Amino acid sequence: MPVENSRISGFYKKSIEERVRLIKDLVGLSDEDIGVLRSWGNLDPKIADAMIENVVGAMSYPFAIATNFKVNGKDYLVPMVIEESSVVAAASNAARVMRKDDGIKAVTTGPVMISQIQLVNVKAPYYAKMKIIEYKEEILELANKQDPVLVKLGGGAKDLEVRVIGGPQGPMVVTHLIVDVRDAMGANAVNTMAEKVAPLIERITGGKVYLRILTNLAEKRLARAWVKVYKEDIGGEEAVDGIVAASDFAWADPYRAATHNKGIMNGIIAVALATGQDHRALEAGAHAYAARNGRYMPLSLWEKDEEGNLVGSLELPIAVGLVGGAVKVHPVARLAIKILGVETAQELAEIMAAVGLAQNFAALRALATEGIQKGHMKLHAKNIAIMAGASPELADKIADIMVSEGNVRFDRAKELLEELGHSSS
Ligand code: MEV
């Protein structure tokens, strides 16, 4: 039932303990519920409280390691955080058949973000565009004054592009500030720059600036990955043909492309969560990039080469950072970076692209051959058995029986639990 009144004044000012007590009273939580909120796991309450507002607890997700990854000739153990079964196993299995020839290849175009400044109320928008270009050096200089540290590291605002676009209320002049953010994800740096240069753009043009914010369509921060999978390592040319046909399906059909890309993001987002990245930014960037030509397309493509081997490639924006944000604050994210052993944001983006490609291969391979349910079902069945009250050991047995019967259901799990002589209470 919804709470009677959700209007709480100054909730953010209260201590965690006060917030918990308040919610307990409002919702009628039990002591057991409060116990769940009080088990903070590996996140210190003080850190959690500093990360976001209105904190009352923390939520743990499984933290796993995908094995077998070789990217650009280097071996990596890849931390992944995800709630979906089979993803980590699939990534590890895929990476195993991608180790030849130095493994998966990956590159990035550079840590370059774009910040947008929206200008309206200009009588002659194309002339205003030229005026902004005329003042380019002043604008870049002003932007760079906001972040001397970034400039010292070789980053900073490098260029600008100006577009005139039409809105329902008339034309707008949109300035793109092109910023090299080095090892940061860069949102704070580029948003600050955009805010600082906005008054100058207003002065130059006589117009009015409204929005000053980065675009998640980070088309200048692309990561690319490619790989050759030898046919004999995946059961011959029939498997190759099946994967190529699956890829063609996504190429031809946005309905399929959405799911195809979801499979890629299964891997990328799991690494993003483990390493404390802004995964919403990654999702937004990936899907906007997939639709950049007016029709939603797959981010990867699989082909057959002249020897009958499978070759795959992937390209998408990956805006990630190693400085600032949760990656530095959350102890598990810090540990994930240590396990992964990456030294730059670009290296992290390369690994993520490689994981996305491997994850995509695993999904297409399963879909084009035995289907994904067989692999999924065992873990799903085990989850159902645990929900029905089975111990982890017994859950394994019950899951096996339910899968072999083709009957994976909560009521069947309960029945089996009783048959096997255990109470589910
Ligand atoms: C499930 O999480 C992901 C897949 O649907 C991806 C795909 O269909 O390519 C298996």
Coordinates of C-alpha atoms and ligand atoms in Angstrom, one line a residue:
M1 CA 0.0 0.0 0.0
P2 CA 1.3 3.5 -0.7
V3 CA 2.3 5.6 2.2
E4 CA -0.5 8.0 3.5
N5 CA 1.6 11.2 2.9
S6 CA 4.9 11.3 1.2
R7 CA 5.5 15.0 1.9
I8 CA 8.5 15.0 4.3
S9 CA 10.1 18.3 4.9
G10 CA 13.9 18.4 5.3
F11 CA 14.4 14.6 4.9
Y12 CA 17.8 15.2 3.4
K13 CA 18.9 17.1 6.5
K14 CA 18.2 14.3 8.9
S15 CA 20.8 11.7 10.0
I16 CA 20.6 8.2 8.4
E17 CA 19.3 6.9 11.7
E18 CA 16.5 9.5 11.9
R19 CA 15.5 8.8 8.3
V20 CA 15.4 5.1 8.9
R21 CA 13.2 5.6 12.0
L22 CA 10.9 7.9 10.1
I23 CA 10.5 5.5 7.2
K24 CA 10.0 2.6 9.6
D25 CA 7.1 4.5 11.3
L26 CA 5.5 5.7 8.0
V27 CA 5.6 2.4 6.2
G28 CA 5.3 0.1 9.3
L29 CA 8.6 -1.8 8.8
S30 CA 9.5 -4.7 11.0
D31 CA 12.8 -5.0 13.1
E32 CA 13.8 -7.5 10.5
D33 CA 13.3 -5.0 7.7
I34 CA 15.4 -2.5 9.6
G35 CA 18.1 -5.2 10.0
V36 CA 18.3 -5.4 6.2
L37 CA 18.8 -1.6 6.0
R38 CA 21.5 -1.8 8.6
S39 CA 23.6 -4.3 6.8
W40 CA 25.8 -1.9 4.9
G41 CA 28.0 -4.6 3.3
N42 CA 31.2 -3.1 1.9
L43 CA 29.9 0.5 1.7
D44 CA 30.6 2.7 4.7
P45 CA 27.4 4.6 5.6
K46 CA 29.3 7.9 5.7
I47 CA 30.5 7.3 2.2
A48 CA 27.0 6.4 1.0
D49 CA 25.6 9.4 2.7
A50 CA 28.1 11.7 0.9
M51 CA 27.4 10.1 -2.5
I52 CA 23.7 10.7 -2.8
E53 CA 20.9 12.3 -0.8
N54 CA 18.3 10.8 1.5
V55 CA 20.3 7.6 2.1
V56 CA 18.7 5.0 4.4
G57 CA 20.8 1.9 3.4
A58 CA 22.9 0.2 0.7
M59 CA 22.1 -2.6 -1.7
S60 CA 24.6 -5.3 -2.6
Y61 CA 24.7 -6.9 -6.0
P62 CA 26.9 -9.9 -6.9
F63 CA 30.4 -8.9 -7.8
A64 CA 32.0 -11.5 -10.1
I65 CA 35.1 -11.9 -12.2
A66 CA 35.0 -12.8 -15.9
T67 CA 38.0 -14.9 -16.8
N68 CA 40.0 -15.6 -20.0
F69 CA 40.1 -12.1 -21.4
K70 CA 43.0 -11.2 -23.6
V71 CA 42.8 -7.7 -25.1
N72 CA 45.6 -6.2 -27.3
G73 CA 47.8 -9.1 -26.2
K74 CA 47.3 -8.4 -22.5
D75 CA 45.5 -10.7 -20.1
Y76 CA 42.8 -9.2 -17.9
L77 CA 40.5 -10.4 -15.1
V78 CA 37.3 -8.5 -15.6
P79 CA 35.1 -7.5 -12.6
M80 CA 31.4 -7.5 -13.4
V81 CA 28.4 -6.5 -11.3
I82 CA 25.1 -7.8 -12.6
E83 CA 21.8 -9.3 -11.3
E84 CA 21.3 -11.5 -14.4
S85 CA 22.5 -15.1 -14.4
S86 CA 24.6 -16.5 -17.3
V87 CA 26.2 -13.2 -18.3
V88 CA 29.5 -13.7 -16.6
A89 CA 29.8 -17.3 -17.6
A90 CA 28.9 -16.4 -21.2
A91 CA 31.6 -13.6 -21.3
S92 CA 34.2 -15.9 -19.8
N93 CA 33.4 -18.7 -22.3
A94 CA 33.4 -16.3 -25.2
A95 CA 36.7 -14.8 -24.1
R96 CA 38.2 -18.3 -24.1
V97 CA 37.7 -18.7 -27.9
M98 CA 39.0 -15.2 -28.5
R99 CA 42.6 -15.6 -27.2
K100 CA 44.4 -16.4 -30.4
D101 CA 46.3 -13.7 -32.3
D102 CA 46.7 -11.5 -29.2
G103 CA 43.0 -11.8 -28.4
I104 CA 40.5 -9.1 -29.0
K105 CA 41.8 -5.9 -30.5
A106 CA 40.5 -2.6 -29.2
V107 CA 41.2 1.1 -29.6
T108 CA 39.7 4.4 -28.7
T109 CA 39.5 7.7 -30.5
G110 CA 40.6 9.8 -27.4
P111 CA 38.9 11.1 -24.3
V112 CA 37.0 13.8 -26.0
M113 CA 33.6 15.0 -24.8
I114 CA 31.2 17.5 -26.3
S115 CA 29.3 20.2 -24.3
Q116 CA 26.3 21.9 -25.8
I117 CA 25.3 25.6 -25.4
Q118 CA 21.8 26.4 -26.6
L119 CA 21.3 29.9 -27.9
V120 CA 17.9 31.3 -28.8
N121 CA 16.4 34.7 -29.7
V122 CA 18.9 35.5 -32.5
K123 CA 17.5 37.4 -35.5
A124 CA 20.2 36.2 -37.9
P125 CA 21.2 32.7 -36.7
Y126 CA 23.7 32.0 -39.5
Y127 CA 25.5 35.3 -38.9
A128 CA 25.5 34.5 -35.2
K129 CA 27.1 31.2 -36.0
M130 CA 29.9 32.9 -37.8
K131 CA 30.4 35.5 -35.0
I132 CA 30.8 32.6 -32.5
I133 CA 33.4 31.1 -34.8
E134 CA 35.1 34.5 -35.0
Y135 CA 35.5 34.5 -31.2
K136 CA 36.6 30.9 -31.0
E137 CA 40.0 31.6 -29.4
E138 CA 38.5 33.8 -26.7
I139 CA 35.8 31.2 -26.0
L140 CA 38.3 28.4 -25.7
E141 CA 40.6 30.5 -23.5
L142 CA 37.8 31.3 -21.2
A143 CA 36.7 27.7 -21.0
N144 CA 40.3 26.6 -20.2
K145 CA 40.6 29.1 -17.4
Q146 CA 38.1 27.0 -15.5
D147 CA 40.3 23.9 -15.4
P148 CA 44.0 24.7 -15.2
V149 CA 44.8 21.2 -13.9
L150 CA 43.1 19.5 -16.9
V151 CA 45.1 21.9 -19.2
K152 CA 48.3 21.1 -17.4
L153 CA 47.6 17.4 -18.0
G154 CA 47.3 18.0 -21.8
G155 CA 43.5 18.2 -21.8
G156 CA 41.1 21.1 -22.0
A157 CA 38.8 22.8 -24.6
K158 CA 40.4 22.2 -28.0
D159 CA 37.8 23.3 -30.5
L160 CA 34.3 24.3 -31.1
E161 CA 31.6 23.6 -33.7
V162 CA 28.5 25.6 -34.2
R163 CA 25.2 24.3 -35.6
V164 CA 22.0 26.0 -36.5
I165 CA 19.0 23.8 -35.9
G166 CA 15.3 24.4 -36.2
G167 CA 12.9 24.1 -33.3
P168 CA 9.1 24.6 -33.3
Q169 CA 9.7 28.2 -31.9
G170 CA 12.3 29.1 -34.5
P171 CA 16.0 28.5 -35.1
M172 CA 18.6 27.9 -32.4
V173 CA 22.3 28.2 -32.6
V174 CA 24.0 25.3 -30.8
T175 CA 27.7 25.6 -29.9
H176 CA 29.6 22.4 -29.3
L177 CA 32.6 22.8 -27.0
I178 CA 35.0 20.0 -27.8
V179 CA 37.0 19.1 -24.7
D180 CA 39.7 16.6 -24.0
V181 CA 39.0 15.4 -20.5
R182 CA 41.9 13.0 -20.1
D183 CA 41.2 10.3 -17.5
A184 CA 37.9 11.8 -16.3
M185 CA 34.5 10.9 -17.5
G186 CA 34.4 14.6 -17.9
A187 CA 30.8 15.6 -17.2
N188 CA 31.7 18.1 -14.5
A189 CA 34.6 19.6 -16.4
V190 CA 32.6 20.2 -19.6
N191 CA 29.4 21.4 -17.9
T192 CA 31.4 23.9 -15.9
M193 CA 33.1 25.2 -19.1
A194 CA 29.8 25.5 -20.9
E195 CA 28.3 27.5 -18.0
K196 CA 31.3 29.8 -17.9
V197 CA 31.4 30.6 -21.7
A198 CA 27.6 31.0 -22.0
P199 CA 27.6 34.8 -21.1
L200 CA 30.4 35.5 -23.6
I201 CA 28.3 33.8 -26.3
E202 CA 25.3 35.9 -25.3
R203 CA 27.5 39.0 -25.5
I204 CA 28.9 38.1 -28.9
T205 CA 25.5 37.3 -30.5
G206 CA 22.9 39.3 -28.5
G207 CA 20.9 36.1 -28.0
K208 CA 19.9 34.2 -24.9
V209 CA 21.5 31.0 -23.7
Y210 CA 19.3 28.3 -22.0
L211 CA 20.9 24.9 -21.7
R212 CA 24.6 24.3 -21.0
I213 CA 25.2 20.6 -20.7
L214 CA 27.3 17.7 -22.2
T215 CA 25.8 15.4 -24.8
N216 CA 25.8 11.7 -24.0
L217 CA 26.0 11.1 -27.8
A218 CA 29.8 11.2 -27.2
E219 CA 30.6 10.6 -30.9
K220 CA 34.2 11.9 -30.5
R221 CA 34.9 9.3 -27.7
L222 CA 34.4 6.1 -29.6
A223 CA 35.7 2.7 -28.6
R224 CA 36.2 0.0 -31.2
A225 CA 36.8 -3.7 -30.8
W226 CA 37.3 -6.5 -33.3
V227 CA 38.2 -10.1 -33.2
K228 CA 38.7 -13.2 -35.4
V229 CA 37.1 -16.4 -34.0
Y230 CA 38.4 -19.6 -35.7
K231 CA 35.7 -21.8 -37.0
E232 CA 37.3 -25.0 -35.5
D233 CA 37.0 -23.4 -32.1
I234 CA 33.3 -23.0 -32.3
G235 CA 32.1 -26.2 -34.0
G236 CA 32.7 -25.3 -37.6
E237 CA 31.2 -23.2 -40.4
E238 CA 27.6 -24.0 -39.4
A239 CA 28.1 -22.1 -36.2
V240 CA 29.8 -19.2 -38.1
D241 CA 26.9 -19.1 -40.6
G242 CA 24.3 -19.0 -37.7
I243 CA 26.1 -16.1 -36.0
V244 CA 26.4 -14.2 -39.3
A245 CA 22.7 -14.7 -40.0
A246 CA 21.9 -13.5 -36.5
S247 CA 24.0 -10.4 -37.1
D248 CA 22.2 -9.8 -40.5
F249 CA 18.9 -10.0 -38.7
A250 CA 19.9 -7.2 -36.4
W251 CA 21.2 -5.2 -39.3
A252 CA 17.9 -5.5 -41.1
D253 CA 15.5 -5.1 -38.2
P254 CA 15.4 -2.5 -35.4
Y255 CA 13.3 -4.8 -33.2
R256 CA 16.1 -7.3 -33.3
A257 CA 18.8 -4.6 -33.2
A258 CA 17.5 -3.4 -29.8
T259 CA 17.9 -6.9 -28.3
H260 CA 21.2 -7.5 -30.0
N261 CA 22.5 -4.2 -28.5
K262 CA 21.0 -5.1 -25.1
G263 CA 23.2 -8.2 -25.2
I264 CA 26.3 -6.0 -25.9
M265 CA 25.3 -3.7 -23.0
N266 CA 24.9 -6.7 -20.6
G267 CA 28.7 -6.9 -20.7
I268 CA 29.5 -3.2 -20.8
I269 CA 27.2 -2.1 -18.1
A270 CA 28.3 -5.0 -15.8
V271 CA 31.9 -3.7 -16.0
A272 CA 30.6 -0.1 -15.6
L273 CA 28.8 -1.0 -12.4
A274 CA 31.8 -2.8 -11.0
T275 CA 34.0 0.1 -11.7
G276 CA 31.7 2.8 -10.5
Q277 CA 30.9 4.4 -13.8
D278 CA 27.9 6.5 -14.9
H279 CA 26.1 3.6 -16.7
R280 CA 23.1 5.7 -17.7
A281 CA 25.4 7.9 -19.7
L282 CA 26.8 4.8 -21.4
E283 CA 23.4 3.4 -22.2
A284 CA 22.2 6.8 -23.6
G285 CA 25.3 7.2 -25.7
A286 CA 25.2 3.6 -27.1
H287 CA 21.5 3.8 -28.1
A288 CA 21.8 7.3 -29.5
Y289 CA 24.8 6.2 -31.5
A290 CA 23.0 3.2 -32.8
A291 CA 20.3 5.5 -34.2
R292 CA 22.6 8.3 -35.4
N293 CA 21.7 7.8 -39.1
G294 CA 18.0 7.9 -38.6
R295 CA 17.4 4.2 -38.1
Y296 CA 18.3 2.2 -35.1
M297 CA 21.1 -0.2 -36.0
P298 CA 23.2 -2.9 -34.3
L299 CA 26.4 -1.6 -32.7
S300 CA 28.3 -4.7 -33.9
L301 CA 28.6 -6.8 -37.0
W302 CA 29.7 -10.4 -37.6
E303 CA 31.0 -11.6 -41.0
K304 CA 32.6 -14.6 -42.5
D305 CA 36.1 -14.2 -43.8
E306 CA 37.7 -15.8 -46.9
E307 CA 38.8 -18.9 -44.8
G308 CA 35.3 -19.4 -43.3
N309 CA 36.3 -17.9 -39.9
L310 CA 34.0 -15.6 -38.0
V311 CA 35.1 -11.9 -37.7
G312 CA 33.3 -9.4 -35.6
S313 CA 33.5 -5.7 -35.0
L314 CA 31.9 -3.2 -32.6
E315 CA 31.9 0.6 -32.3
L316 CA 30.2 2.8 -29.8
P317 CA 30.8 5.8 -27.6
I318 CA 32.3 4.8 -24.2
A319 CA 32.7 7.7 -21.8
V320 CA 34.3 6.4 -18.6
G321 CA 36.7 7.8 -16.1
L322 CA 39.3 6.8 -13.5
V323 CA 39.3 10.1 -11.6
G324 CA 36.3 11.7 -9.8
G325 CA 33.0 10.2 -8.9
A326 CA 32.2 6.7 -7.5
V327 CA 35.3 5.1 -9.1
K328 CA 37.5 6.9 -6.5
V329 CA 35.0 6.8 -3.6
H330 CA 33.4 3.4 -3.6
P331 CA 35.8 0.8 -2.1
V332 CA 34.6 -1.9 -4.4
A333 CA 35.0 0.2 -7.5
R334 CA 38.5 1.0 -6.4
L335 CA 39.2 -2.7 -5.9
A336 CA 37.7 -3.5 -9.3
I337 CA 40.1 -1.1 -11.0
K338 CA 43.0 -2.7 -9.1
I339 CA 41.9 -6.2 -10.2
L340 CA 41.5 -5.1 -13.8
G341 CA 44.8 -3.3 -13.7
V342 CA 44.0 -0.5 -16.1
E343 CA 46.0 2.7 -16.0
T344 CA 43.9 5.0 -18.2
A345 CA 40.3 5.7 -18.9
Q346 CA 40.9 4.8 -22.5
E347 CA 42.3 1.4 -21.5
L348 CA 39.1 0.9 -19.4
A349 CA 37.0 1.8 -22.4
E350 CA 38.9 -0.6 -24.6
I351 CA 38.3 -3.5 -22.2
M352 CA 34.6 -2.6 -22.0
A353 CA 34.3 -2.6 -25.8
A354 CA 36.1 -6.0 -25.9
V355 CA 33.7 -7.3 -23.2
G356 CA 30.7 -6.0 -25.2
L357 CA 31.9 -7.8 -28.3
A358 CA 32.5 -11.1 -26.4
Q359 CA 29.1 -10.8 -24.7
N360 CA 27.4 -10.3 -28.0
F361 CA 29.2 -13.2 -29.6
A362 CA 28.2 -15.5 -26.7
A363 CA 24.5 -14.5 -27.0
L364 CA 24.4 -14.9 -30.8
R365 CA 26.2 -18.2 -30.6
A366 CA 23.7 -19.6 -28.1
L367 CA 20.7 -18.1 -30.0
A368 CA 21.9 -19.5 -33.3
T369 CA 22.5 -23.0 -31.9
E370 CA 20.9 -24.5 -28.8
G371 CA 19.0 -21.3 -27.7
I372 CA 19.7 -19.4 -24.5
Q373 CA 17.1 -21.0 -22.3
K374 CA 19.0 -24.2 -21.6
G375 CA 21.9 -22.3 -20.0
H376 CA 19.6 -19.8 -18.3
M377 CA 17.2 -22.4 -17.0
K378 CA 19.6 -24.1 -14.6
L379 CA 20.4 -20.9 -12.8
H380 CA 16.8 -19.7 -12.9
A381 CA 15.7 -23.0 -11.5
K382 CA 18.2 -22.7 -8.7
N383 CA 16.9 -19.2 -7.9
I384 CA 13.4 -20.6 -7.8
A385 CA 14.4 -23.4 -5.5
I386 CA 16.1 -21.0 -3.1
M387 CA 13.0 -18.8 -3.1
A388 CA 11.0 -21.9 -2.2
G389 CA 13.2 -22.3 0.9
A390 CA 15.9 -24.8 -0.3
S391 CA 19.4 -24.7 1.0
P392 CA 22.0 -23.9 -1.7
E393 CA 23.0 -27.7 -1.9
L394 CA 19.5 -28.9 -2.1
A395 CA 18.6 -26.1 -4.6
D396 CA 21.1 -27.6 -7.0
K397 CA 19.4 -31.0 -6.8
I398 CA 15.9 -29.5 -7.1
A399 CA 17.0 -27.3 -10.1
D400 CA 18.4 -30.4 -11.9
I401 CA 15.1 -32.3 -11.4
M402 CA 13.0 -29.3 -12.6
V403 CA 15.2 -28.7 -15.6
S404 CA 15.1 -32.4 -16.6
E405 CA 11.3 -32.4 -16.2
G406 CA 11.1 -29.1 -18.2
N407 CA 9.0 -27.8 -15.4
V408 CA 10.7 -24.9 -13.6
R409 CA 8.0 -23.5 -11.3
F410 CA 7.8 -22.3 -7.7
D411 CA 5.0 -24.8 -6.8
R412 CA 7.1 -27.7 -8.2
A413 CA 10.1 -26.5 -6.2
K414 CA 8.0 -26.5 -3.0
E415 CA 6.7 -30.0 -3.8
L416 CA 10.2 -31.3 -4.4
L417 CA 11.5 -29.7 -1.3
E418 CA 8.8 -31.5 0.7
E419 CA 9.4 -34.8 -1.1
L420 CA 13.1 -34.6 -0.4
G421 CA 12.2 -34.3 3.3
H422 CA 12.9 -30.7 4.1
S423 CA 10.5 -28.1 5.4
S424 CA 10.3 -24.9 3.4
S425 CA 9.4 -22.8 6.4
Ligands
MEV1 C1 19.6 -11.3 -22.7 O1 19.9 -10.6 -21.5 C2 20.4 -10.8 -23.8 C3 20.1 -11.5 -25.2 O2 18.7 -11.3 -25.4 C4 20.9 -10.8 -26.2 C5 20.5 -11.2 -27.6 O3 19.4 -11.6 -27.9 O4 21.4 -11.0 -28.5 C6 20.3 -12.9 -25.2

